[in-house]
Coordinates of C-alpha atoms and ligand atoms in Angstrom, one line a residue:
X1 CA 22.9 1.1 80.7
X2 CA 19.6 -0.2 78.9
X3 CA 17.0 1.3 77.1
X4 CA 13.6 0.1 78.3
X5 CA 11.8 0.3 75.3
X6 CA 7.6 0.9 75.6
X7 CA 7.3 0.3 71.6
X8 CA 8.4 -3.6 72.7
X9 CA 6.0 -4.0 75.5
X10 CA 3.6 -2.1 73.9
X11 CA 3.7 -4.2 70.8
X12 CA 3.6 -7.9 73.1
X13 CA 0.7 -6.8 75.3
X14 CA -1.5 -5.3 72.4
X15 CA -1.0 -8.6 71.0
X16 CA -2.3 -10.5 74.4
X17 CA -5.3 -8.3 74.4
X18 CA -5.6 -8.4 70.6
X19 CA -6.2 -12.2 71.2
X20 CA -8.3 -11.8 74.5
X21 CA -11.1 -9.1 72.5
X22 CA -11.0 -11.8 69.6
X23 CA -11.8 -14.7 72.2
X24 CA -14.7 -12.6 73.3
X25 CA -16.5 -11.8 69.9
X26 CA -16.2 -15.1 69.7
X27 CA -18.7 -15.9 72.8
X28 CA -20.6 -12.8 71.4
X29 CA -19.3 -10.2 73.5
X30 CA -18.1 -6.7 71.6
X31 CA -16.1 -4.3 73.1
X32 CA -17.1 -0.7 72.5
X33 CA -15.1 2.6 74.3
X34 CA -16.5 6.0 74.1
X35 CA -13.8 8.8 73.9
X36 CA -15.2 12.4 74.0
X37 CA -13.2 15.3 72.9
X38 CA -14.4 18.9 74.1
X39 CA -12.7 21.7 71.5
X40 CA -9.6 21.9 69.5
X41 CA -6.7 21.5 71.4
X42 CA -4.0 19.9 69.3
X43 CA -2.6 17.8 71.7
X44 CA -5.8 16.0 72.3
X45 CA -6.7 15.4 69.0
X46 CA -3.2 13.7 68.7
X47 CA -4.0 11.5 71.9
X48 CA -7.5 10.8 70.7
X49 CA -6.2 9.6 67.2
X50 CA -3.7 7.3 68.6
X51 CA -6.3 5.9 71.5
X52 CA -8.6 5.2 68.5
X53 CA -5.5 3.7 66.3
X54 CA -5.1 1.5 69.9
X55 CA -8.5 0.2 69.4
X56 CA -8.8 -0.5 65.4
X57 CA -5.1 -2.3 66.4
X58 CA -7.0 -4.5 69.4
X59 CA -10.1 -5.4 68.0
X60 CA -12.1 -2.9 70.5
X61 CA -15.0 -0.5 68.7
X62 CA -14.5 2.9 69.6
X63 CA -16.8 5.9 69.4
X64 CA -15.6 9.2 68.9
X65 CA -17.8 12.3 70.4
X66 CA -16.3 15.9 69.3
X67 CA -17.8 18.5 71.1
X68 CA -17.3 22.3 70.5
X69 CA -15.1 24.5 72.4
X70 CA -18.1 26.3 73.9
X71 CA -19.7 22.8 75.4
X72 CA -21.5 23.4 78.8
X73 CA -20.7 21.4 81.5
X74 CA -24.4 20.5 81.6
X75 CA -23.9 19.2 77.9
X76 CA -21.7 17.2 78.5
X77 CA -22.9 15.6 81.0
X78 CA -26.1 14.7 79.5
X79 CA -24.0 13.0 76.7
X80 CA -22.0 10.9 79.2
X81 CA -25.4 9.9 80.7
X82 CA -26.3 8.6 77.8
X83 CA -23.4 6.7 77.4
X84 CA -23.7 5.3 81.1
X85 CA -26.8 4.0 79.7
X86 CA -26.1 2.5 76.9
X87 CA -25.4 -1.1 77.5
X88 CA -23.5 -1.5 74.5
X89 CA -20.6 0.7 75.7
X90 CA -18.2 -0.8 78.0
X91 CA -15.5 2.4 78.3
X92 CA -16.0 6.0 78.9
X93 CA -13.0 8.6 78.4
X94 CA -12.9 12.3 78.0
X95 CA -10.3 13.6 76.6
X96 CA -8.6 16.2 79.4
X97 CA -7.8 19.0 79.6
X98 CA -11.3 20.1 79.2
X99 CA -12.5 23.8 77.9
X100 CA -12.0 26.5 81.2
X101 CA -15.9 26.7 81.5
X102 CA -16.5 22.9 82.1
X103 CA -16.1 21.9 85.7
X104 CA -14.1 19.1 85.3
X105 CA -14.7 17.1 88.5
X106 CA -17.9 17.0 87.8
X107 CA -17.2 15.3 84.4
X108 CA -15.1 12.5 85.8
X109 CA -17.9 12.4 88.6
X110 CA -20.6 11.7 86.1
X111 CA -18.9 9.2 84.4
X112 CA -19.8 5.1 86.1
X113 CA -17.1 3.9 87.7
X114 CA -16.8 1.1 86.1
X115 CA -17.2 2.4 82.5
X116 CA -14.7 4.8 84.0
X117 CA -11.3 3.5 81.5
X118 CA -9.3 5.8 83.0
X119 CA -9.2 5.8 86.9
X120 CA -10.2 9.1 87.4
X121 CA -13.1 8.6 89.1
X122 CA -13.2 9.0 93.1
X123 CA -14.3 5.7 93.6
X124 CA -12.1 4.0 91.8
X125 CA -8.9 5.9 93.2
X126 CA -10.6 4.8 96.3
X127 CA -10.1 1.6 95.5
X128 CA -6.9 1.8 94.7
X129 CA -6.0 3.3 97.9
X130 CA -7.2 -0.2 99.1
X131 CA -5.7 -2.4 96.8
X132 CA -9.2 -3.5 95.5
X133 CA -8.0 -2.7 91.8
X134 CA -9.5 -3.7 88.4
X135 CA -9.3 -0.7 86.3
X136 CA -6.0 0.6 87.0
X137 CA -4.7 4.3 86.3
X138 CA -3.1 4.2 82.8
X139 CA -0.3 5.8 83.0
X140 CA 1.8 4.3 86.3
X141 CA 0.0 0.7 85.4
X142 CA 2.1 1.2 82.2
X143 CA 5.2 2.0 84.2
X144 CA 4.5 -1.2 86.7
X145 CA 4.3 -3.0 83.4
X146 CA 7.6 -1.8 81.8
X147 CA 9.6 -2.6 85.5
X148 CA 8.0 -5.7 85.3
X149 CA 9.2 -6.5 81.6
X150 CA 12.6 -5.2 82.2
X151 CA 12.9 -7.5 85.1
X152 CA 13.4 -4.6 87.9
X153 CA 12.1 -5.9 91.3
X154 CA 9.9 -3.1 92.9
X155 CA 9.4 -5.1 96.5
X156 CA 11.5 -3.6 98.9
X157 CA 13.0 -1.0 96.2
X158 CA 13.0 2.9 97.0
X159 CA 11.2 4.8 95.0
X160 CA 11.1 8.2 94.7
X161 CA 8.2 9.9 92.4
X162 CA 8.7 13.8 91.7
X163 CA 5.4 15.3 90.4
X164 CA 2.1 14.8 93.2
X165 CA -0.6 15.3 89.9
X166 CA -4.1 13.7 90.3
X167 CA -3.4 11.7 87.0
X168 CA 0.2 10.4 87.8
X169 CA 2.2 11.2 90.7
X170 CA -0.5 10.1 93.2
X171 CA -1.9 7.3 91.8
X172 CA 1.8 6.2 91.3
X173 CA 2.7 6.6 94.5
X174 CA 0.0 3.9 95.3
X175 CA 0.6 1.3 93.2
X176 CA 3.8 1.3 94.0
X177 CA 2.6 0.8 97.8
X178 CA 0.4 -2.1 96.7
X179 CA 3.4 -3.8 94.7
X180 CA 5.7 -3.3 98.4
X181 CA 7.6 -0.5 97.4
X182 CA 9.3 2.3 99.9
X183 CA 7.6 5.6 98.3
X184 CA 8.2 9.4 98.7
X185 CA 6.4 11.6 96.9
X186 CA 8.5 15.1 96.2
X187 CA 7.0 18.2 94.7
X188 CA 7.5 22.0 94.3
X189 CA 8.1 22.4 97.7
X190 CA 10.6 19.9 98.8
X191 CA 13.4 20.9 100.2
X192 CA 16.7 19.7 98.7
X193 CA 15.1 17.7 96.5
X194 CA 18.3 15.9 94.6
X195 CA 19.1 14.8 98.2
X196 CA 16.0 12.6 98.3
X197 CA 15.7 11.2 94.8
X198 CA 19.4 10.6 95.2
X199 CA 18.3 7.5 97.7
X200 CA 15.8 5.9 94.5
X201 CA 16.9 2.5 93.2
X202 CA 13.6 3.8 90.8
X203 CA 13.3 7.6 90.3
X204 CA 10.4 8.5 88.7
X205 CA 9.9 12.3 87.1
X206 CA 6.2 13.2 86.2
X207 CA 6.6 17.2 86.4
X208 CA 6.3 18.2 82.6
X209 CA 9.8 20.2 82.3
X210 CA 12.7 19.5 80.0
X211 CA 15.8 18.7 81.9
X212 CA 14.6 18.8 85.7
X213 CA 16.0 15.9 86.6
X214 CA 20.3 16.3 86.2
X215 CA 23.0 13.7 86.8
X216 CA 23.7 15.1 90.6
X217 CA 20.0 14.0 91.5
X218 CA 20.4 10.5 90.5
X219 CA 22.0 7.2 92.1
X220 CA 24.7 5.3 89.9
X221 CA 23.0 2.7 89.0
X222 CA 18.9 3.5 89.2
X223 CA 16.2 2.8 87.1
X224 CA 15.2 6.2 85.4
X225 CA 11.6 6.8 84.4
X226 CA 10.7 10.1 82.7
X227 CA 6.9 10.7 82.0
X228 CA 7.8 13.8 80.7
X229 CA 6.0 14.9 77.6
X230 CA 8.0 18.2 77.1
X231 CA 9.1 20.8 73.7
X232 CA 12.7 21.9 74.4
X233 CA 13.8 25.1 72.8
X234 CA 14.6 23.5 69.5
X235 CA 10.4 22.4 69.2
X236 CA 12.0 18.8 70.1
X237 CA 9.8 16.3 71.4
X238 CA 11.7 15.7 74.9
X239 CA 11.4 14.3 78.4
X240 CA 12.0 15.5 82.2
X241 CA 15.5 14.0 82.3
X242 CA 18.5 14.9 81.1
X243 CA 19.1 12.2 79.0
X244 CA 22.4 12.7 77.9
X245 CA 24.1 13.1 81.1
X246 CA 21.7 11.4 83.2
X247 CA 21.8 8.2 81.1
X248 CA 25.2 6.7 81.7
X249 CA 24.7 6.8 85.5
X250 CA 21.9 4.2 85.2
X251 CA 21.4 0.1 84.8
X252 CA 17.9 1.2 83.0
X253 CA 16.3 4.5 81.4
X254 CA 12.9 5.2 79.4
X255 CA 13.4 7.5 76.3
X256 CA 11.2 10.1 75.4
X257 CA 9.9 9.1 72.7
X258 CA 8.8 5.8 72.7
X259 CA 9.3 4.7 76.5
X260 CA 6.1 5.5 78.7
X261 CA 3.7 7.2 76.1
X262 CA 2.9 3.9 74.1
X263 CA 2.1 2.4 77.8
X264 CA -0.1 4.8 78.8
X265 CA -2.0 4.0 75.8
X266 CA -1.4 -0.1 76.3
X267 CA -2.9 0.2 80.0
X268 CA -6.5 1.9 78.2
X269 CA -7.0 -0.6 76.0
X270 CA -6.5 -3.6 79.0
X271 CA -8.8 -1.4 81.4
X272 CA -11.4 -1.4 78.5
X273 CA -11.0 -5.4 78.2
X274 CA -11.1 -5.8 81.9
X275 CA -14.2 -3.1 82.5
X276 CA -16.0 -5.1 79.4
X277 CA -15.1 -8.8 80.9
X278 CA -16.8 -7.4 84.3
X279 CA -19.6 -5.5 82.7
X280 CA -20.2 -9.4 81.5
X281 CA -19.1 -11.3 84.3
X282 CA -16.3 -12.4 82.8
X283 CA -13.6 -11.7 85.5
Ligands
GUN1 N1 -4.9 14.0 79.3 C1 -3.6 13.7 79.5 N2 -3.5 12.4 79.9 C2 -4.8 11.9 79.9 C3 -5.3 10.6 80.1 O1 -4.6 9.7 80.5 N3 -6.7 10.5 80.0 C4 -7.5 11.5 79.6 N4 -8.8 11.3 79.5 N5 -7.0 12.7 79.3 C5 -5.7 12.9 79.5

C-alpha cells in the first residue's frame, strides 16, 4: 500500500505555476482573483485564508470581498457585476455555502464564465460535458492530477464515484469519461452499493461521512480516494474511509489530511492562470 500524498503534488505544481505567473508579469500581465465571502461561517473563512495563502504562494493578486450575513442576493450580485467588469480581475469565486436568503444559482449564474475559477457555472459544466475544457472543476481536476502523479492509468480503469453533488461527484464522473474511464455514479439510493464499488480499480467517496466506505466495499488492490472532509466523534479531522481497515486492502490511498484538500486548492490557482492567459490570449 502507498500513500498518495497531495502536500507533494501540491508543492511541484504550485511551483510550475509559481514560475508560469512570474513569466507573465514579466510580459506585463498580472493576475488578480476575486474571492467573496458572504457571513461568518468558520469553515469558509478557513478555505478563504488558505485560497488567499495559495495566491501570495503563486504570485497571483487576490481580492478579498467579506459581505455580512444578511447580504441580499441582489447585493451580491451587483458586486460580482462589478467585478465582471473590471478588466483587471481575471477570477471570480464565492465562497459556498452561501447565507439561506441568497439564491445561490443565481450567484454562480451571474458570475462570467470565464472569470468563473471554479466551474460552477452552467456553461462551463457544459463544456465539460463536451470535452471542450479550459477551466476545469477544482476538486476532481485535483484528483485527475494526483492519479496522474502516482502513475495510476485511468483509460480503460473502472471507476466507481459514490456521492452525485453538483461540485464533485458529477463533474467527476465526467472527467473521468473524457480521460476514457468506465464510470458509475452511486448515491443514497443504490441498491447494494458495496456490490458495485467492489468492481472499482478507483473507488472514489465524495459523500461527507466518517467511515462510509468499510473494507467489504473495496477490491484488494484499488486505488482509494476519499474527498471526505469529515469531524469524527473525537472532533478529529477525518475522511469518508475507513482508513485503518480499508488501507491495507489497497496498492494506493489518499489520507485525510493532506491528500485531496491541498489539490482542490492547487487546481484554483491553475484555473486562475489558465482563465488570465485566455482573458489575454495567451492560450
Ligand atoms: N465550498 C466548498 N467547496 C468549495 C469550492 O470548491 N468553491 C467554492 N467557491 N466554495 C466551496
Amino acid at each position: 500500500m502507498e500513500l498518495i500524498n497531495g502536500k507533494e503534488i501540491q508543492a511541484f505544481t504550485l511551483t510550475h505555476i509559481g514560475k508560469e505567473v512570474e513569466s507573465l508579469k514579466e510580459k506585463g500581465v498580472e493576475i488578480c482573483l476575486a474571492v467573496i465571502i458572504v457571513g461568518n461561517d468558520p469553515a469558509s473563512r478557513v478555505y478563504v485564508n488558505n485560497k488567499k495563502k495559495a495566491c501570495a504562494n503563486v504570485g497571483i493578486t487576490s481580492l478579498e470581498y467579506a459581505l455580512p450575513q444578511e447580504t441580499t442576493t441582489e447585493e451580491l450580485i451587483a458586486l460580482i457585476d462589478k467585478l465582471n467588469a473590471d478588466k483587471s480581475v481575471n477570477g471570480i469565486l464565492c465562497q459556498m455555502p452561501v447565507p439561506k436568503q441568497i439564491d445561490k444559482q443565481a450567484v454562480i449564474d451571474a458570475i462570467l464564465p470565464e472569470k468563473d475559477v471554479d466551474c460552477f457555472h452552467p456553461v462551463n459544466i457544459g463544456k465539460l460535458s463536451l470535452g471542450r475544457t479550459e477551466i476545469l472543476p477544482c476538486t476532481p481536476a485535483g484528483i485527475i492530477r494526483m492519479l496522474e502523479f502516482s502513475g495510476v492509468k485511468i483509460e480503460g480503469s473502472r471507476a466507481v464515484i459514490i456521492g452525485r453533488s453538483d461540485i464533485v461527484g458529477k463533474p467527476m464522473a465526467m472527467l473521468l469519461l473524457n480521460h476514457s474511464a468506465t464510470v458509475t455514479v452511486c448515491h443514497s439510493k443504490t441498491v447494494d452499493l458495496p456490490s458495485v464499488t467492489r468492481q472499482a480499480d478507483i473507488l472514489i467517496s465524495a459523500v461527507g461521512k466518517p467511515d462510509i466506505v468499510t473494507e467489504d466495499m473495496v477490491k484488494e488492490g484499488a486505488v482509494v480516494i476519499d474527498v471526505g472532509m469529515n469531524r469524527n466523534s473525537e472532533g478529529k479531522l477525518c475522511g469518508d474511509v475507513d482508513f485503518e481497515k480499508v488501507a491495507p486492502h489497497c496498492s494506493k490511498i489518499t489520507p485525510v489530511p493532506g491528500g485531496v484538500g491541498p489539490m482542490t486548492i492547487t487546481m484554483l490557482m491553475e484555473n486562475t492562470l489558465t482563465a488570465a492567459k485566455a482573458q489575454n490570449n495567451l492560450l
